[in-house]
mmCIF file of N, CA, C and O in Angstrom:
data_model
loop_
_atom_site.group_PDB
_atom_site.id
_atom_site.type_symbol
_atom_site.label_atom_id
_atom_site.label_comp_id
_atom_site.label_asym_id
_atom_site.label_seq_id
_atom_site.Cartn_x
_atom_site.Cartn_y
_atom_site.Cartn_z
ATOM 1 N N UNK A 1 0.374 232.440 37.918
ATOM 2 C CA UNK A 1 0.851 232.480 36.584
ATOM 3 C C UNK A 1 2.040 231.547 36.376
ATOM 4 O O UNK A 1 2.106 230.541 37.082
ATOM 5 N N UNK A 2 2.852 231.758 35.592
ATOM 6 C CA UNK A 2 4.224 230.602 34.988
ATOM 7 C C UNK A 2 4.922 230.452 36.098
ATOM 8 O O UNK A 2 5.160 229.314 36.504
ATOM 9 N N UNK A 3 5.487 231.863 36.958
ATOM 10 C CA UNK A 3 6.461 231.567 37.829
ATOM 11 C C UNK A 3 6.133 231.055 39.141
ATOM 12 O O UNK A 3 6.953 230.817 40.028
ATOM 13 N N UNK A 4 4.863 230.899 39.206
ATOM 14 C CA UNK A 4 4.191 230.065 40.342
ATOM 15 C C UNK A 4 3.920 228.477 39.813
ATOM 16 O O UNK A 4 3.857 227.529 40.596
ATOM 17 N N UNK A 5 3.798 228.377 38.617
ATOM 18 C CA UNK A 5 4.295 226.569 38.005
ATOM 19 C C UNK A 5 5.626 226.539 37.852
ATOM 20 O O UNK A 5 6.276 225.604 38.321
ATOM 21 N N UNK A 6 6.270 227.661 37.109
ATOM 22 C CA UNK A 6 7.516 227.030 36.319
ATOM 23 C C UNK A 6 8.358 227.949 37.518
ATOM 24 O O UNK A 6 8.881 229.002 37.153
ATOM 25 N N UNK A 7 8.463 227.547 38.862
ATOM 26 C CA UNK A 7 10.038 228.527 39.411
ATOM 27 C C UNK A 7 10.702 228.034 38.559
ATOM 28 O O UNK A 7 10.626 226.974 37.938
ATOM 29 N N UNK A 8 11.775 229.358 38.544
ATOM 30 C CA UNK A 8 13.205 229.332 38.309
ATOM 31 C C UNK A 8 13.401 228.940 36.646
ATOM 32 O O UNK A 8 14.494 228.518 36.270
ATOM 33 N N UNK A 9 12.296 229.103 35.704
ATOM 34 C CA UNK A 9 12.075 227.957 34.297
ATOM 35 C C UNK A 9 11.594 229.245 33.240
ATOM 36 O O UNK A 9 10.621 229.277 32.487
ATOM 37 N N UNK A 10 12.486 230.121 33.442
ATOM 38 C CA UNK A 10 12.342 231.127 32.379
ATOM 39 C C UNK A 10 11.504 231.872 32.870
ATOM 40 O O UNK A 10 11.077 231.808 34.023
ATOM 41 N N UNK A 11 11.111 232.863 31.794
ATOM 42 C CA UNK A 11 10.258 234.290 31.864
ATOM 43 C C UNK A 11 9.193 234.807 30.770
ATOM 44 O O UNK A 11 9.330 234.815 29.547
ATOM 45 N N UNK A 12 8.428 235.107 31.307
ATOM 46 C CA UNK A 12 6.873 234.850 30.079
ATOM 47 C C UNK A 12 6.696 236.393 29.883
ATOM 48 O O UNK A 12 6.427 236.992 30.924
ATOM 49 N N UNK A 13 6.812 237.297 28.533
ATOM 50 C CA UNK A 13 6.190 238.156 27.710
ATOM 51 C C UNK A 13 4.782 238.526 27.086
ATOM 52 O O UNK A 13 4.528 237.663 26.246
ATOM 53 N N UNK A 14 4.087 239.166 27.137
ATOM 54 C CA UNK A 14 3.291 238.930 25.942
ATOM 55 C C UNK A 14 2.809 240.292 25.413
ATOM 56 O O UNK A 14 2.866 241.355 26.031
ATOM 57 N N UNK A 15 2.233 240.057 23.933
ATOM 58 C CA UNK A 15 2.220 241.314 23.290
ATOM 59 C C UNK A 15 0.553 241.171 23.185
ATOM 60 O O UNK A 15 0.162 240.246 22.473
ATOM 61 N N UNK A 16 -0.349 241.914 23.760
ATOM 62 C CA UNK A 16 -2.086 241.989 23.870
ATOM 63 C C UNK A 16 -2.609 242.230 22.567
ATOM 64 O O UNK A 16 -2.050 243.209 22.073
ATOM 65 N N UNK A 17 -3.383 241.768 21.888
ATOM 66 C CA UNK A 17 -3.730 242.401 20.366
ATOM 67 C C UNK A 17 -5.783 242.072 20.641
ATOM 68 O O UNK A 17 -6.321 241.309 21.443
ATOM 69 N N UNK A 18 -6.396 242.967 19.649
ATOM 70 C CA UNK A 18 -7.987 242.597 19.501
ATOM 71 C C UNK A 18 -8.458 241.403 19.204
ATOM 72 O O UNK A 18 -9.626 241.021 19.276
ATOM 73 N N UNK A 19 -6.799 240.379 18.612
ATOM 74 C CA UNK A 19 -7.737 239.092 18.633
ATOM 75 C C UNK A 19 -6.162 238.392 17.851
ATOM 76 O O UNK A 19 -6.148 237.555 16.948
ATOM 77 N N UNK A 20 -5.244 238.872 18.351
ATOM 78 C CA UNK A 20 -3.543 237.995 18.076
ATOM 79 C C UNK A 20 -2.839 238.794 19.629
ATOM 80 O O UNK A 20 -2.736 239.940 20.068
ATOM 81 N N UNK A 21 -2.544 237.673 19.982
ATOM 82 C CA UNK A 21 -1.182 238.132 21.481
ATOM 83 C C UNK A 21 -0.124 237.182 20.852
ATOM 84 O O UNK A 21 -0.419 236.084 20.382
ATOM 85 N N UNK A 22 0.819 237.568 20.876
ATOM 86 C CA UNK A 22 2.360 237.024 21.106
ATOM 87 C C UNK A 22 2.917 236.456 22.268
ATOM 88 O O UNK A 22 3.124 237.357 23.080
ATOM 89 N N UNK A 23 3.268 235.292 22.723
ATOM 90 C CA UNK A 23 3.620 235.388 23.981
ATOM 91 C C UNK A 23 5.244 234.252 23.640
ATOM 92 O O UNK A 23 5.336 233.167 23.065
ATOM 93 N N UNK A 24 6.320 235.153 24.314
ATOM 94 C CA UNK A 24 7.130 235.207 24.465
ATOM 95 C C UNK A 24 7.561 234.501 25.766
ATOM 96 O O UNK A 24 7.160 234.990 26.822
ATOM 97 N N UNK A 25 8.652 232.957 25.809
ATOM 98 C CA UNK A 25 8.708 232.388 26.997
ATOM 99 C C UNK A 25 10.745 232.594 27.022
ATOM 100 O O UNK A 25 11.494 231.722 26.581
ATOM 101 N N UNK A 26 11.096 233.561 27.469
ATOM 102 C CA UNK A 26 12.548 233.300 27.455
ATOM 103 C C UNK A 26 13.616 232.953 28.582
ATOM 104 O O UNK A 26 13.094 232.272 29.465
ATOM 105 N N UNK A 27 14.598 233.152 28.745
ATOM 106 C CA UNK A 27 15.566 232.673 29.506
ATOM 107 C C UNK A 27 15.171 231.354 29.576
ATOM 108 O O UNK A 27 14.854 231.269 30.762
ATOM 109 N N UNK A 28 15.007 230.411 29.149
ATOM 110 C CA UNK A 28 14.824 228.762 29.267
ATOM 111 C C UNK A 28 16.146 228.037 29.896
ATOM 112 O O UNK A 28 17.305 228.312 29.587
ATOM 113 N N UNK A 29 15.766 227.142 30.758
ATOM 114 C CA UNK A 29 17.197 226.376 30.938
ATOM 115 C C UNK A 29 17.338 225.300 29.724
ATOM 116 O O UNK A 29 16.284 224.837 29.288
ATOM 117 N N UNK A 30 18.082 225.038 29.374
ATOM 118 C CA UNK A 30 18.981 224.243 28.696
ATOM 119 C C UNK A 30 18.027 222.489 28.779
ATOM 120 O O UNK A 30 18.236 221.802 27.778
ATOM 121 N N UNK A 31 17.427 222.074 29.464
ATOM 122 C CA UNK A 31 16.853 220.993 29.395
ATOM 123 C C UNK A 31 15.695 220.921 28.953
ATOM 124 O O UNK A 31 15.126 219.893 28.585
ATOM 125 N N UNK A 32 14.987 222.745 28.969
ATOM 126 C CA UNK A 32 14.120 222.763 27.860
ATOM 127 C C UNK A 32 14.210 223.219 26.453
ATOM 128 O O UNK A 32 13.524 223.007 25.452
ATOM 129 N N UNK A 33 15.260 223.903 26.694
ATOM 130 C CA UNK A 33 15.956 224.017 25.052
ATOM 131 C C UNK A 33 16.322 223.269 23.776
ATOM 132 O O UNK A 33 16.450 223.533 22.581
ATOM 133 N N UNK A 34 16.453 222.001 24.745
ATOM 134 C CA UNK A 34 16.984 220.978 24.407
ATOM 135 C C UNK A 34 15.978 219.656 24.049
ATOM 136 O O UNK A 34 16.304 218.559 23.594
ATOM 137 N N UNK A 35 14.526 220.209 24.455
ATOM 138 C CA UNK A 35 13.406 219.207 24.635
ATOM 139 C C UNK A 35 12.550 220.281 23.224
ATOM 140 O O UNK A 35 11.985 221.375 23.232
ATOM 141 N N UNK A 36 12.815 219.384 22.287
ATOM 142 C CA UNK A 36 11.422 220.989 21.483
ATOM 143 C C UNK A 36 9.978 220.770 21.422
ATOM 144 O O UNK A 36 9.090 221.609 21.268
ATOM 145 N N UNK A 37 9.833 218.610 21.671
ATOM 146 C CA UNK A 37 8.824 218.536 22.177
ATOM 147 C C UNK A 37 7.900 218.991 23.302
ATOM 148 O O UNK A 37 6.676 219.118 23.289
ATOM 149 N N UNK A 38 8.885 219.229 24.388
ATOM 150 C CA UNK A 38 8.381 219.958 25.421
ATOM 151 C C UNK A 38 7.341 221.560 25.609
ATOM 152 O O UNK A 38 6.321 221.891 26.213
ATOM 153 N N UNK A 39 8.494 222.295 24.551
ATOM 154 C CA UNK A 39 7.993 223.483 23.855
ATOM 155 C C UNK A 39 6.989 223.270 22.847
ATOM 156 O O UNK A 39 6.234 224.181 22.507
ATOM 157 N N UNK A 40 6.945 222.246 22.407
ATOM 158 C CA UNK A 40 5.119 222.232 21.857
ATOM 159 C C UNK A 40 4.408 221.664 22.648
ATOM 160 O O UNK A 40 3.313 221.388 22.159
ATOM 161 N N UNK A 41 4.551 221.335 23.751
ATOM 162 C CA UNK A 41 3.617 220.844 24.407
ATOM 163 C C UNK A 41 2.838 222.187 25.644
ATOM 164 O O UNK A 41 1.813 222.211 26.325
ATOM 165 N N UNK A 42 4.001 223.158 25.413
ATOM 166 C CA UNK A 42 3.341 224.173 26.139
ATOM 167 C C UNK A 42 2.697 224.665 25.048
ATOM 168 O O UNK A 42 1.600 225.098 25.400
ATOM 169 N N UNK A 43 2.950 224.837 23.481
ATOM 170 C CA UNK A 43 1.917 225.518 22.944
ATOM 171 C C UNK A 43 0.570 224.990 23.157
ATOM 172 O O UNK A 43 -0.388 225.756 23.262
ATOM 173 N N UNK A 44 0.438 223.617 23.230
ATOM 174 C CA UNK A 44 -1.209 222.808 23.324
ATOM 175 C C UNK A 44 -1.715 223.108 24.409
ATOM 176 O O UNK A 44 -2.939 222.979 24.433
ATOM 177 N N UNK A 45 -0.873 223.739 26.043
ATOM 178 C CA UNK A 45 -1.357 224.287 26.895
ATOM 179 C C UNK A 45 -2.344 225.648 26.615
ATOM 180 O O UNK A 45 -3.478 226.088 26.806
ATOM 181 N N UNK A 46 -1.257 225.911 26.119
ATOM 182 C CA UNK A 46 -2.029 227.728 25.352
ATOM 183 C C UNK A 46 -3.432 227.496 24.580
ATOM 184 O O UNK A 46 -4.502 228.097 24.680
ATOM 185 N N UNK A 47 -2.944 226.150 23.586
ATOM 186 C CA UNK A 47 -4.738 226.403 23.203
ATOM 187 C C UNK A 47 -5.361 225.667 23.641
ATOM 188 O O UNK A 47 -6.291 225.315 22.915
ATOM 189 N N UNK A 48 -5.263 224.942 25.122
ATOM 190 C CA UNK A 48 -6.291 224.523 25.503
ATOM 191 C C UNK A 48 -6.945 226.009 26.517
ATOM 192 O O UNK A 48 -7.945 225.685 27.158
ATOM 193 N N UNK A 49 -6.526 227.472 26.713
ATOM 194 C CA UNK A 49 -6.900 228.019 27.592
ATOM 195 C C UNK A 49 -7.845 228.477 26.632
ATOM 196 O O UNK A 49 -8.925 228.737 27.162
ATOM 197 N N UNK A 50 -7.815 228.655 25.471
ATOM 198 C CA UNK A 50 -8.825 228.735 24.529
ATOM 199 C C UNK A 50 -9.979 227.972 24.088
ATOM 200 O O UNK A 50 -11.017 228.515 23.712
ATOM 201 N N UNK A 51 -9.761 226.414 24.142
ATOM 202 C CA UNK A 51 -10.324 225.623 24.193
ATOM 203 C C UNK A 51 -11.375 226.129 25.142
ATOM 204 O O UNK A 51 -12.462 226.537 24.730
ATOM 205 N N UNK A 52 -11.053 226.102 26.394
ATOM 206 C CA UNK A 52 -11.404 225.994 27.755
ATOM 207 C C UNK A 52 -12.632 227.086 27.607
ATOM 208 O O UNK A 52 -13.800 226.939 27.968
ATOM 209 N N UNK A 53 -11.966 228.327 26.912
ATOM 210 C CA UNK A 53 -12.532 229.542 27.268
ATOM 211 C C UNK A 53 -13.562 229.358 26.477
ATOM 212 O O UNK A 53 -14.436 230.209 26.642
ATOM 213 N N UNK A 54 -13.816 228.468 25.581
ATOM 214 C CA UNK A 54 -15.110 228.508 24.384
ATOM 215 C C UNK A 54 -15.136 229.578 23.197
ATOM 216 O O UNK A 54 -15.980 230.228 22.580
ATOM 217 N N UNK A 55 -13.193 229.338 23.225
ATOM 218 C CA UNK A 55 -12.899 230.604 22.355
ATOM 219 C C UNK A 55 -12.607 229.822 20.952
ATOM 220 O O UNK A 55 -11.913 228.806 20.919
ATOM 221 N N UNK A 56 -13.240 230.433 19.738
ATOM 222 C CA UNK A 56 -12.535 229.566 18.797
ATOM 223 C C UNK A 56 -10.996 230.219 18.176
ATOM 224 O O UNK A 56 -10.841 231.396 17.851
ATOM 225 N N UNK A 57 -10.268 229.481 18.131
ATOM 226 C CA UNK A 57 -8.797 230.405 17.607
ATOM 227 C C UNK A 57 -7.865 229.151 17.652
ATOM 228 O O UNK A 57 -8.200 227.993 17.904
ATOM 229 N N UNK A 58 -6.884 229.531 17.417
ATOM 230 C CA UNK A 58 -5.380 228.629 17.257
ATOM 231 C C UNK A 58 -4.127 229.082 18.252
ATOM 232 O O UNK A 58 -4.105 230.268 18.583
ATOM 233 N N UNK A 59 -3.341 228.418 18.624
ATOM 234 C CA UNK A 59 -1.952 228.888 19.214
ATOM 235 C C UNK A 59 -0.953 228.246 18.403
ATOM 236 O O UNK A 59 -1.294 227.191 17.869
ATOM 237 N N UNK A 60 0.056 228.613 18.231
ATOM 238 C CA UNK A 60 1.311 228.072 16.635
ATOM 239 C C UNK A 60 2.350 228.900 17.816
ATOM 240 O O UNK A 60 2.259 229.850 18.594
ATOM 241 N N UNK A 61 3.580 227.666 17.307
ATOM 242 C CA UNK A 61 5.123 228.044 17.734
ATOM 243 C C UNK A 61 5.330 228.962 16.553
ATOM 244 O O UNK A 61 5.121 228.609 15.393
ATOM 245 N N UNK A 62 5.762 230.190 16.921
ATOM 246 C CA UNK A 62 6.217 230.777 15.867
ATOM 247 C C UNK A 62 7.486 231.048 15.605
ATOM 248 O O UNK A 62 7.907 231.240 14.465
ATOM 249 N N UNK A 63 8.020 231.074 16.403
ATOM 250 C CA UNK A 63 9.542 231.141 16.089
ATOM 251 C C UNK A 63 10.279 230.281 17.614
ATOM 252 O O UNK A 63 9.567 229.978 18.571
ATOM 253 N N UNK A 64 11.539 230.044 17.575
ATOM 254 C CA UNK A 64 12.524 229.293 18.383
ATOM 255 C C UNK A 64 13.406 229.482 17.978
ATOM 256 O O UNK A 64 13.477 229.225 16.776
ATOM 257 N N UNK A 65 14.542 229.990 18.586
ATOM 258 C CA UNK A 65 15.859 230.497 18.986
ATOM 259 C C UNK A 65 16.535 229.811 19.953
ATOM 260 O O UNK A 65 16.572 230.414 21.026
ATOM 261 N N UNK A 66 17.194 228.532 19.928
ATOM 262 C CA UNK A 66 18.137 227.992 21.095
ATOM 263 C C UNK A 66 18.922 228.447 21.457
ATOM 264 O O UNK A 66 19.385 228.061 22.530
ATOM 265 N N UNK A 67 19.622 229.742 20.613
ATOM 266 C CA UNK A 67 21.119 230.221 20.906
ATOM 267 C C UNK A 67 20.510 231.432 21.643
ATOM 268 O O UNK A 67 21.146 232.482 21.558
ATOM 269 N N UNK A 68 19.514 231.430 22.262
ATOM 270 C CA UNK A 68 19.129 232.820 23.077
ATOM 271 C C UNK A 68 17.967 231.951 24.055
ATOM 272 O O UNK A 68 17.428 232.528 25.000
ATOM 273 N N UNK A 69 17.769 231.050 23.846
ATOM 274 C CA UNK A 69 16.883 230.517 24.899
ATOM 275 C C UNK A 69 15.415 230.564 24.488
ATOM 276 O O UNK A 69 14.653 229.892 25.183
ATOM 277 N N UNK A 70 14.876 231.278 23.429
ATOM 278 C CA UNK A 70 13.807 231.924 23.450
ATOM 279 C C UNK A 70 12.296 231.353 22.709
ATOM 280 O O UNK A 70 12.419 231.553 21.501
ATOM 281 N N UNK A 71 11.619 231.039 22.856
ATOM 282 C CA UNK A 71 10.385 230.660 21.882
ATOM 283 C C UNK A 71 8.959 231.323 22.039
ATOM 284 O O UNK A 71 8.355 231.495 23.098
ATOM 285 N N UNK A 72 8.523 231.679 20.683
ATOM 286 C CA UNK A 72 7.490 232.636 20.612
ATOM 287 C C UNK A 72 6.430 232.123 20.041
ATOM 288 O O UNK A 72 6.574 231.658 18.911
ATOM 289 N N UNK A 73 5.377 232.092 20.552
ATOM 290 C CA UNK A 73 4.013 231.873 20.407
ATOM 291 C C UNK A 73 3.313 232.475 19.932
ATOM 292 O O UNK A 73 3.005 233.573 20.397
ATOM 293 N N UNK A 74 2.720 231.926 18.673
ATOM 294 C CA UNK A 74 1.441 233.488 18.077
ATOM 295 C C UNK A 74 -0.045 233.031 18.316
ATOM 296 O O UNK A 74 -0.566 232.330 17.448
ATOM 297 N N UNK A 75 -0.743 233.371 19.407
ATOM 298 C CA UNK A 75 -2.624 233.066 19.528
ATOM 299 C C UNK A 75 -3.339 233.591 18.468
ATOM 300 O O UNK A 75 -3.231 234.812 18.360
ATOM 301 N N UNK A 76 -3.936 233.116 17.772
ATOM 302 C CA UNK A 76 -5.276 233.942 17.267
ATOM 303 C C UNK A 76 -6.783 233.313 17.459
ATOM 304 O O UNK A 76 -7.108 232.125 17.443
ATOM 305 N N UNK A 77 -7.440 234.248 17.608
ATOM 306 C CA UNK A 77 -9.220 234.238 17.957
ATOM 307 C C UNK A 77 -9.804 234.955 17.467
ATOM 308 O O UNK A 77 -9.503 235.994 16.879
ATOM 309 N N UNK A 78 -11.514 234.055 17.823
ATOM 310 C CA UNK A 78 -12.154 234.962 16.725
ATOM 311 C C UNK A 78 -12.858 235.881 18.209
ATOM 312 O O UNK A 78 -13.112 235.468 19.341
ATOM 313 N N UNK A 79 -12.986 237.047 17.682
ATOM 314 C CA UNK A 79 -14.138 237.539 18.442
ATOM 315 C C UNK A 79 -15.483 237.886 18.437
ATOM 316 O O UNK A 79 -16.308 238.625 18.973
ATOM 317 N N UNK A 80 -15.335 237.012 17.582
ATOM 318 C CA UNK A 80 -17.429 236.921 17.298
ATOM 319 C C UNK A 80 -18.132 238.339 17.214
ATOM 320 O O UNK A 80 -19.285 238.328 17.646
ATOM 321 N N UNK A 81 -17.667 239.569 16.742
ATOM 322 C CA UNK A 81 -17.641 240.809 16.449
ATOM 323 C C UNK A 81 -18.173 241.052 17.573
ATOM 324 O O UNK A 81 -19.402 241.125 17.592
ATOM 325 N N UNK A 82 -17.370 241.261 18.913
ATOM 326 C CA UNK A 82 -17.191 241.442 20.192
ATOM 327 C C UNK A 82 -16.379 242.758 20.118
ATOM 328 O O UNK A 82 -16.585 243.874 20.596
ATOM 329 N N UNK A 83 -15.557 242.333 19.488
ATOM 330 C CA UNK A 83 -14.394 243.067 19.441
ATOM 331 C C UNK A 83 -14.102 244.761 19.585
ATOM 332 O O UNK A 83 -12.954 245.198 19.510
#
């Protein structure tokens, strides 16, 4: 998972939903805080696991907080009435 790519590079959350997760990346160091391109470039990670998965859905920065380190991710998918 993250802390086996990202040692030492923050801490990953997430909130499970039927077809929206939240995922929460905090404690960031300061050189990614400071990069916001960087932080969208992990969102395009996120939807490529969707991509990948042959899932149709979106991943969006949803919020960013520098003065706490923090940036939040909202997924949504469809579940092809799977669900």
């Amino acid at each position: 998972g993250w802390a086996a790519v990202y040692r030492d590079v923050g801490r990953v959350t997430h909130e499970p939903g039927t077809d929206t997760a939240y995922i929460t990346v905090s404690e960031l160091p300061d050189v990614l805080v400071h990069n916001e391109a960087y932080l969208h470039g992990i969102c395009g990670t996120f939807q490529a696991l969707l991509d990948a998965s042959r899932v149709p859905g979106t991943v969006e920065m949803e919020s960013f907080d520098k003065r706490r380190s923090t940036v939040k991710y909202k997924a949504n998918w469809s579940t092809g009435g799977r669900g």
